[in-house]
Tab-separated table of C-alpha atoms in Angstrom:
chain	number	residue	atom	x	y	z
A	26	MET	CA	5.032	35.922	-31.326
A	27	VAL	CA	6.054	38.841	-33.457
A	28	TRP	CA	9.277	39.596	-31.571
A	29	ARG	CA	10.494	36.030	-32.125
A	30	ARG	CA	10.472	36.509	-35.907
A	31	TYR	CA	11.975	39.982	-35.498
A	32	SER	CA	15.118	38.589	-33.880
A	33	TYR	CA	15.968	36.538	-36.956
A	34	THR	CA	15.255	39.206	-39.555
A	35	HIS	CA	16.854	42.261	-37.890
A	36	ASP	CA	19.920	43.086	-35.856
A	37	LEU	CA	19.438	42.815	-32.156
A	38	PRO	CA	19.189	46.232	-30.466
A	39	GLY	CA	22.269	45.625	-28.315
A	40	LEU	CA	24.472	45.035	-31.358
A	41	SER	CA	23.786	48.442	-32.880
A	42	ILE	CA	24.404	50.641	-29.805
A	43	ARG	CA	27.545	52.738	-30.113
A	44	ARG	CA	29.468	55.567	-28.423
A	45	HIS	CA	27.322	58.051	-26.459
A	46	ALA	CA	24.224	55.848	-26.572
A	47	LEU	CA	26.308	52.928	-25.295
A	48	ARG	CA	27.633	55.004	-22.396
A	49	GLY	CA	24.093	55.989	-21.501
A	50	HIS	CA	22.943	52.376	-21.527
A	51	LEU	CA	25.890	51.282	-19.384
A	52	ARG	CA	25.131	54.037	-16.867
A	53	THR	CA	21.486	52.948	-16.782
A	54	VAL	CA	22.484	49.319	-16.120
A	55	THR	CA	24.827	50.417	-13.315
A	56	PHE	CA	22.175	52.704	-11.807
A	57	ALA	CA	19.548	49.938	-11.941
A	58	TRP	CA	21.901	47.532	-10.174
A	59	MET	CA	22.176	49.941	-7.245
A	60	PHE	CA	18.496	49.254	-6.539
A	61	GLY	CA	19.019	45.559	-7.226
A	62	ILE	CA	21.726	45.253	-4.593
A	63	ILE	CA	19.517	47.021	-2.041
A	64	TRP	CA	16.738	44.541	-2.829
A	65	ALA	CA	19.100	41.560	-2.577
A	66	THR	CA	20.480	42.772	0.740
A	67	ALA	CA	16.986	43.220	2.166
A	68	ILE	CA	15.816	39.803	0.997
A	69	PHE	CA	18.869	37.706	1.813
A	70	GLY	CA	20.223	39.648	4.780
A	71	THR	CA	19.343	39.477	8.440
A	72	GLN	CA	15.992	41.153	7.817
A	73	GLY	CA	14.956	38.242	5.614
A	74	THR	CA	16.068	35.750	8.246
A	75	MET	CA	14.043	37.501	10.927
A	76	PHE	CA	11.007	37.652	8.631
A	77	PHE	CA	11.155	33.925	7.884
A	78	ARG	CA	11.574	33.141	11.601
A	79	MET	CA	8.412	35.168	12.191
A	80	LEU	CA	6.599	33.050	9.573
A	81	GLY	CA	7.490	29.935	11.554
A	82	PHE	CA	10.548	28.594	9.748
A	83	ASN	CA	12.506	25.982	11.698
A	84	ASP	CA	15.986	24.694	10.844
A	85	LEU	CA	14.640	22.204	8.291
A	86	ALA	CA	12.638	24.905	6.485
A	87	PHE	CA	15.700	27.170	6.427
A	88	GLY	CA	17.746	24.325	4.957
A	89	ILE	CA	15.170	23.714	2.247
A	90	GLY	CA	14.917	27.445	1.610
A	91	MET	CA	18.674	27.746	1.167
A	92	ALA	CA	18.763	24.710	-1.149
A	93	ILE	CA	16.050	26.066	-3.443
A	94	PRO	CA	18.289	28.483	-5.426
A	95	CYS	CA	20.863	25.718	-5.931
A	96	VAL	CA	18.220	23.327	-7.268
A	97	ALA	CA	16.703	26.079	-9.404
A	98	ALA	CA	20.107	26.717	-11.001
A	99	ALA	CA	19.494	23.642	-13.158
A	100	THR	CA	16.901	25.670	-15.067
A	101	GLN	CA	19.694	27.812	-16.497
A	102	LEU	CA	20.205	25.045	-19.064
A	103	LEU	CA	16.603	25.412	-20.189
A	104	SER	CA	17.049	29.174	-20.334
A	105	ALA	CA	20.154	28.863	-22.512
A	106	MET	CA	18.234	26.581	-24.869
A	107	MET	CA	15.416	29.131	-25.017
A	108	ILE	CA	17.891	31.842	-25.967
A	109	GLU	CA	19.607	29.734	-28.631
A	110	ARG	CA	16.646	27.995	-30.212
A	111	ALA	CA	13.494	29.900	-29.458
A	112	SER	CA	13.970	33.628	-29.601
A	113	GLY	CA	17.458	35.041	-29.194
A	114	LEU	CA	15.953	38.140	-27.595
A	115	THR	CA	17.813	38.091	-24.317
A	116	LYS	CA	16.688	41.503	-23.079
A	117	TYR	CA	13.006	40.608	-23.158
A	118	GLN	CA	13.583	37.194	-21.602
A	119	TYR	CA	15.613	38.788	-18.805
A	120	LEU	CA	13.067	41.527	-18.139
A	121	PHE	CA	10.066	39.182	-18.208
A	122	LEU	CA	11.596	36.558	-15.909
A	123	GLY	CA	13.302	39.151	-13.707
A	124	ILE	CA	10.059	41.017	-13.105
A	125	ILE	CA	8.278	37.790	-12.194
A	126	ASN	CA	11.198	36.909	-9.896
A	127	ARG	CA	10.959	40.211	-8.024
A	128	PHE	CA	7.163	40.439	-7.893
A	129	LEU	CA	6.782	36.960	-6.408
A	130	TRP	CA	8.336	38.370	-3.244
A	131	LEU	CA	5.298	40.632	-2.755
A	132	PRO	CA	2.976	37.713	-1.923
A	133	ILE	CA	5.655	36.352	0.404
A	134	ALA	CA	5.797	39.713	2.159
A	135	MET	CA	1.992	39.791	2.447
A	136	LEU	CA	1.644	36.315	3.976
A	137	PRO	CA	1.485	37.637	7.571
A	138	LEU	CA	-1.282	40.050	6.580
A	139	PHE	CA	-3.672	37.355	5.376
A	140	LEU	CA	-2.663	34.153	7.145
A	141	PRO	CA	-2.048	33.380	10.812
A	142	VAL	CA	1.657	33.095	11.609
A	143	PRO	CA	3.586	31.117	12.718
A	144	ALA	CA	2.004	28.156	10.955
A	145	VAL	CA	3.129	25.204	8.828
A	146	PRO	CA	0.898	26.078	5.820
A	147	VAL	CA	2.460	29.546	5.703
A	148	VAL	CA	5.951	28.006	5.682
A	149	ILE	CA	4.992	25.630	2.854
A	150	LEU	CA	3.416	28.449	0.836
A	151	ALA	CA	6.468	30.669	1.387
A	152	LEU	CA	8.774	27.868	0.217
A	153	CYS	CA	6.652	27.267	-2.888
A	154	LEU	CA	6.653	30.961	-3.766
A	155	ARG	CA	10.393	31.101	-3.179
A	156	LEU	CA	10.866	28.105	-5.488
A	157	CYS	CA	8.922	29.855	-8.271
A	158	SER	CA	10.863	33.055	-7.692
A	159	SER	CA	14.201	31.258	-7.718
A	160	VAL	CA	13.380	29.404	-10.926
A	161	CYS	CA	12.525	32.688	-12.672
A	162	GLY	CA	15.612	34.368	-11.222
A	163	GLN	CA	17.930	31.563	-12.297
A	164	MET	CA	16.392	31.447	-15.765
A	165	SER	CA	16.950	35.174	-16.156
A	166	GLN	CA	20.699	34.960	-15.461
A	167	PRO	CA	21.879	33.471	-18.810
A	168	ALA	CA	19.731	36.001	-20.638
A	169	TRP	CA	21.281	38.874	-18.673
A	170	LEU	CA	24.842	37.668	-19.203
A	171	THR	CA	24.255	37.165	-22.934
A	172	TRP	CA	22.585	40.556	-23.258
A	173	MET	CA	25.452	42.307	-21.460
A	174	GLY	CA	28.004	40.317	-23.468
A	175	ARG	CA	26.433	41.554	-26.685
A	176	MET	CA	26.044	45.138	-25.530
A	177	ILE	CA	29.409	45.785	-23.845
A	178	PRO	CA	32.326	46.014	-26.278
A	179	PRO	CA	35.026	43.383	-25.626
A	180	ARG	CA	37.740	45.982	-24.971
A	181	ILE	CA	35.942	47.345	-21.873
A	182	ARG	CA	33.868	44.308	-20.836
A	183	GLY	CA	36.090	43.060	-18.018
A	184	ARG	CA	36.774	46.521	-16.628
A	185	TYR	CA	33.080	47.490	-16.717
A	186	MET	CA	31.917	44.292	-15.003
A	187	ALA	CA	34.614	44.615	-12.326
A	188	ARG	CA	33.672	48.233	-11.520
A	189	ARG	CA	29.950	47.627	-11.714
């Protein structure tokens, strides 16, 4: 991979951003998170609960579904090792895994269009897709935190993260 070698021979893009360009990047990150919070509210709010009930989730399936992100959090260790040893390019790792995380919800949303609901196979497929999505989402978190830690100057880091 060409970008893997690039990270060791050149400065990372986040380390060279200063002043007006930095402000622009911070505004972009804040603006993008506005859409992210809308997505998270739609997925994990009452609409998501009603959707999963429609798919045929019972209390056991809900319990497993709620445990999946906690189990997937163990993959953050693997992600941190990937950042340290493999590439160091946190932005690309975050974007790649984050996009997979978000796009895996499209097949979940399309399950009622192609399969009869409520049904046990639909519940199992939804849980498997959610597991894959959660693993990608959890693996993207260390990359995002490292990327933001490198981009945001230490003097404003706490204030920016609190207001964001």
